[in-house]
Coordinates of C-alpha atoms and ligand atoms in Angstrom, one line a residue:
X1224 CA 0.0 0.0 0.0
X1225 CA 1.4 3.2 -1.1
X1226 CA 0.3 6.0 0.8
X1227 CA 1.3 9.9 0.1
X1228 CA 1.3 11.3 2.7
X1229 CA 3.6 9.1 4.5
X1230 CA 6.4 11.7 3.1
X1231 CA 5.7 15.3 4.0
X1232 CA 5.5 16.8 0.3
X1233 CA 3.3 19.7 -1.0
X1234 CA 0.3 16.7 -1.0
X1235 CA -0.3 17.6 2.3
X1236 CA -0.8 21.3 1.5
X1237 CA -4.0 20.1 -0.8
X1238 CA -4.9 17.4 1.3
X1239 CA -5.5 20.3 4.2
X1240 CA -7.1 22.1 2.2
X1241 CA -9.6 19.6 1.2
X1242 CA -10.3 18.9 4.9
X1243 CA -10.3 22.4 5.9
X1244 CA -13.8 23.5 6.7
X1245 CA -13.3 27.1 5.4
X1246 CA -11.3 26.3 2.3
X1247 CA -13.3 23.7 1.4
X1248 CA -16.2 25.9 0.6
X1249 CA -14.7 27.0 -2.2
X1250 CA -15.6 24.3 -4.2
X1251 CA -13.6 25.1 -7.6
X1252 CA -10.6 24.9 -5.5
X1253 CA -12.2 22.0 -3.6
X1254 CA -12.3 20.4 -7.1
X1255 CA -8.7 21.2 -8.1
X1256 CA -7.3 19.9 -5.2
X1257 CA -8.5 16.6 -5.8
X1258 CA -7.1 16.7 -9.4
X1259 CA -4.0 18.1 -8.2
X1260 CA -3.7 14.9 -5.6
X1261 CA -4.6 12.8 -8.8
X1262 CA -1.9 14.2 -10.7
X1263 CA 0.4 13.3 -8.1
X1264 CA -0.8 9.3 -7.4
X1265 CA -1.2 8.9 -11.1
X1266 CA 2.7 9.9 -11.2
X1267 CA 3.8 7.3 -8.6
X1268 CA 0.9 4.6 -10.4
X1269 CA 2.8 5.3 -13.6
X1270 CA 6.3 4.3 -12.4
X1271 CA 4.6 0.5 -12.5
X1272 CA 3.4 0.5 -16.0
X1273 CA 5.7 -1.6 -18.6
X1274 CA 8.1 0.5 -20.6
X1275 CA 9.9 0.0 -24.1
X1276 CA 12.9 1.8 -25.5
X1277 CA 11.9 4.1 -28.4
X1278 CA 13.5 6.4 -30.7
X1279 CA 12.6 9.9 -30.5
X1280 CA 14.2 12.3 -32.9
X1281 CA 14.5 16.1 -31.7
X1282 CA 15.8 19.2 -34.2
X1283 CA 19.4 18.1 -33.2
X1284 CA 19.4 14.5 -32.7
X1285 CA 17.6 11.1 -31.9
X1286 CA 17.4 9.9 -28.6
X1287 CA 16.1 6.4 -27.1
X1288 CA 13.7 7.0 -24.2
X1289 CA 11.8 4.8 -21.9
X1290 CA 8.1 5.1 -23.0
X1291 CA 5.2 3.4 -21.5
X1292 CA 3.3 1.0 -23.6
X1293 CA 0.6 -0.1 -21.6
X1294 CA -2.9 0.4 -22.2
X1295 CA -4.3 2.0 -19.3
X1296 CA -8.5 1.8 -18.5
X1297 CA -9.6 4.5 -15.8
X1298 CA -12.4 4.2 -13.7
X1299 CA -14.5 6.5 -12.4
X1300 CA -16.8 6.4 -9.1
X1301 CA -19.5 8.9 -9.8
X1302 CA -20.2 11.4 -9.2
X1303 CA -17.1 12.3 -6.6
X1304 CA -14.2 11.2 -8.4
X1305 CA -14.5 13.4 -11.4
X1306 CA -12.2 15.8 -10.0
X1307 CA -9.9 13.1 -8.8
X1308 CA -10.3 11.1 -12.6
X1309 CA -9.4 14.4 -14.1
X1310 CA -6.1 14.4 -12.4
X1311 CA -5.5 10.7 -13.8
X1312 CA -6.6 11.8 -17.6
X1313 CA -4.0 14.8 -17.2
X1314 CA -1.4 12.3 -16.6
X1315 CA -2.6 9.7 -19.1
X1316 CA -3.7 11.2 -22.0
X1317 CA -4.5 8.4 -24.3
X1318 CA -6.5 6.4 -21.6
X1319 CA -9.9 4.6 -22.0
X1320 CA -12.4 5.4 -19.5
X1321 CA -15.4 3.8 -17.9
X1322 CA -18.0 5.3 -15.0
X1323 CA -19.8 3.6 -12.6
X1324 CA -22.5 5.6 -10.8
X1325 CA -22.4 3.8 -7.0
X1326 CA -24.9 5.5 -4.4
X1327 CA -25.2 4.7 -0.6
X1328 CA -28.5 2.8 0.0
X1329 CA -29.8 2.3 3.9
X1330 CA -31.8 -0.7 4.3
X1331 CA -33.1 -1.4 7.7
X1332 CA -29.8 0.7 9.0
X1333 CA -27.1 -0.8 7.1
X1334 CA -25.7 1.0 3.9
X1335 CA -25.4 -0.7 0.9
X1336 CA -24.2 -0.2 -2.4
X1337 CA -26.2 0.5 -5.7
X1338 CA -24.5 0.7 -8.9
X1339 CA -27.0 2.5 -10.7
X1340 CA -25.2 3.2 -14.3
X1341 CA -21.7 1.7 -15.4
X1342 CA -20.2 1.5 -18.7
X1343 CA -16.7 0.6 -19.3
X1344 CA -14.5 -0.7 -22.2
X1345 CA -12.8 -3.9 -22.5
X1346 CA -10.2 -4.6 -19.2
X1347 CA -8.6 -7.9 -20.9
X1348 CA -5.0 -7.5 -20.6
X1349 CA -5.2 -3.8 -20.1
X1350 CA -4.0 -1.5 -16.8
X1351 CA -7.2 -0.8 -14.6
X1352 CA -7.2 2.2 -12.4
X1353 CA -10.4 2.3 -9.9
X1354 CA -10.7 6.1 -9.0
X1355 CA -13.0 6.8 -5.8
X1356 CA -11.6 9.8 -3.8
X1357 CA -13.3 8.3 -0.5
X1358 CA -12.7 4.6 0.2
X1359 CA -15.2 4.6 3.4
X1360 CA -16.2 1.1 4.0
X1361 CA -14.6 -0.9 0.8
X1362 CA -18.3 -2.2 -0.4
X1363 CA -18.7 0.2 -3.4
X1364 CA -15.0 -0.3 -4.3
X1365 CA -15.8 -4.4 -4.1
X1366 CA -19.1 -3.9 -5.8
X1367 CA -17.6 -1.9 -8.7
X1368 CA -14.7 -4.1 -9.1
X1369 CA -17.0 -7.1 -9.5
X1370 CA -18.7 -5.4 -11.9
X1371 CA -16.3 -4.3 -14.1
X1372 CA -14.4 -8.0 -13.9
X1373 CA -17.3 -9.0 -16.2
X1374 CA -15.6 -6.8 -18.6
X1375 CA -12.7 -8.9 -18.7
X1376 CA -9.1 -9.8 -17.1
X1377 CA -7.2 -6.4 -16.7
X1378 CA -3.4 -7.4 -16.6
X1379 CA -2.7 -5.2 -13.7
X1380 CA -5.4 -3.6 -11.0
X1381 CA -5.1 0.0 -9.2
X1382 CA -6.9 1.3 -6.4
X1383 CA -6.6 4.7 -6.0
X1384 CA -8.3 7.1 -2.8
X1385 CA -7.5 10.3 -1.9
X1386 CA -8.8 9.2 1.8
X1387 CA -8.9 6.5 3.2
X1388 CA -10.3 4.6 6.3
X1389 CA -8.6 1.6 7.7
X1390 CA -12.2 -0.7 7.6
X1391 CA -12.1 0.1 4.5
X1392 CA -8.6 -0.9 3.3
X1393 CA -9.3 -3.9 5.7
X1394 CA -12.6 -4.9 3.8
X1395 CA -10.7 -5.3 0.7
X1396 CA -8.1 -7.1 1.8
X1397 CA -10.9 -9.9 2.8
X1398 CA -13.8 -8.8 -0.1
X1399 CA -11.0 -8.8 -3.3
X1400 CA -9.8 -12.6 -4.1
X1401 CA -7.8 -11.0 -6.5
X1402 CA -3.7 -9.3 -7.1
X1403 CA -4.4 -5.4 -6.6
X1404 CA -2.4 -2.2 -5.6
X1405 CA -3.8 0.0 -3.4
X1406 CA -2.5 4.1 -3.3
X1407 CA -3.8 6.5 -1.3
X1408 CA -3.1 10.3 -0.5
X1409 CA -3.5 9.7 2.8
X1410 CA -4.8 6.9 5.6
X1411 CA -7.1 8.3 8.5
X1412 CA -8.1 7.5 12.1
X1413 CA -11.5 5.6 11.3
X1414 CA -15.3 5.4 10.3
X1415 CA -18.0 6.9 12.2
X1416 CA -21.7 5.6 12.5
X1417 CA -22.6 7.0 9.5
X1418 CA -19.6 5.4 7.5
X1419 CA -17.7 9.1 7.1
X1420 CA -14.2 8.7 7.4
X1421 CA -12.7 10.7 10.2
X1422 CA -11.0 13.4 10.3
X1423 CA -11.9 12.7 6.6
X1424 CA -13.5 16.0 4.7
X1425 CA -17.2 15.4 4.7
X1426 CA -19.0 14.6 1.4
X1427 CA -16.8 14.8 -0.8
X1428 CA -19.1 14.9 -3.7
X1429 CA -21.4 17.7 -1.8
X1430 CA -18.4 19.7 -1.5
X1431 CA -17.0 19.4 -5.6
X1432 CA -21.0 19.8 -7.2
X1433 CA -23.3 20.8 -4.0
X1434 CA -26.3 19.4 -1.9
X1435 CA -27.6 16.8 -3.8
X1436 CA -31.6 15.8 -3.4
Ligands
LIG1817 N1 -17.8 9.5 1.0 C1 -17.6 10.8 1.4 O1 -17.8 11.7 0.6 N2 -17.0 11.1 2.6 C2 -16.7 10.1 3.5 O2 -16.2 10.4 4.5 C3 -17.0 8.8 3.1 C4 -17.5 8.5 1.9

């Protein structure tokens, strides 16, 4: 598990402003701090992709550089991580995308998950990165996941979280039968009874697009 915040690094300077409860009313800079934190894990997600030796000729000579040459799928939670997945698609620009709209249910007081729209391109073979800023109590991750497995066999999963809750990184580790990496921009102190991680930032989506109905 790589986590970002585990090295003090200007990460932390968007991470506290995310949590902050005055900055974070600004929700344009609410927004581009979660890109900017995307930016950053999809920097450290890229030093894992496969790389080939290619010929690039400048106005005064070739040179042979490193490229990546894997096909990378991203994955967005709606409707929070579109920030967050914006980050990702400034750092890989010729990525495929998919979307998966997840919503909290309660049932007889416990929260579920409902995926209520997904589309997503082939994974077989490719580089899947599972964007949800908030990874609260894992089920949405696992129920996405699952989902998008039907899609096929991606050669390398990524979960990525700009906050995290320990349940939550624990209900993976027991929900996912499968190899994955997790990063995250930072691991916090727990859930509370609602499933918000604390200190956490609130809703995350209320605070990038507003109250929803
Ligand atoms: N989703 C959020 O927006 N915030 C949390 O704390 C947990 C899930």
């Amino acid at each position: 598990m790589f986590i970002l915040s585990d090295q003090p690094s200007i990460a932390n300077q968007f991470l506290a402003e995310l949590r902050d409860m005055l900055t974070q009313q600004d929700r344009m800079r609410f927004r581009k701090n979660l890109e900017r934190l995307g930016e950053l894990l999809a920097y450290e997600v890229s030093k894992t992709l496969s790389y080939q030796t290619k010929e690039v000729q400048s106005p005064l000579q070739s040179v042979q550089m490193e490229l990546p040459v894997d096909q990378v799928v991203l994955v967005a939670v709606l409707r929070a991580a579109l920030p967050f997945y914006q980050g990702f698609l400034n750092s890989f620009d010729q990525a495929e995308s998919g979307f998966i709209g997840a919503f909290r249910q309660e049932d007889g007081g416990e929260i579920g998950v409902n995926l209520g729209y997904h589309a997503s391109p082939r994974l077989d073979n490719k580089v899947l990165i599972l964007i949800d800023p908030m990874l609260a109590t894992g089920t949405s991750c696992v129920t996405a996941l699952n989902t998008l497995l039907e899609h096929g066999t991606p050669k390398a999963i990524h979960i990525v979280a700009a906050f995290a809750a320990p349940e939550g990184v624990e209900y993976l580790s027991h929900h996912l039968n499968l190899s994955y990496s997790l990063w995250l921009g930072t691991l916090d102190e727990k859930l509370n009874s609602k499933s918000y991680i604390v200190p956490g930032l609130g809703d995350a989506g209320d605070l990038a697009f507003g109250e929803k109905l």
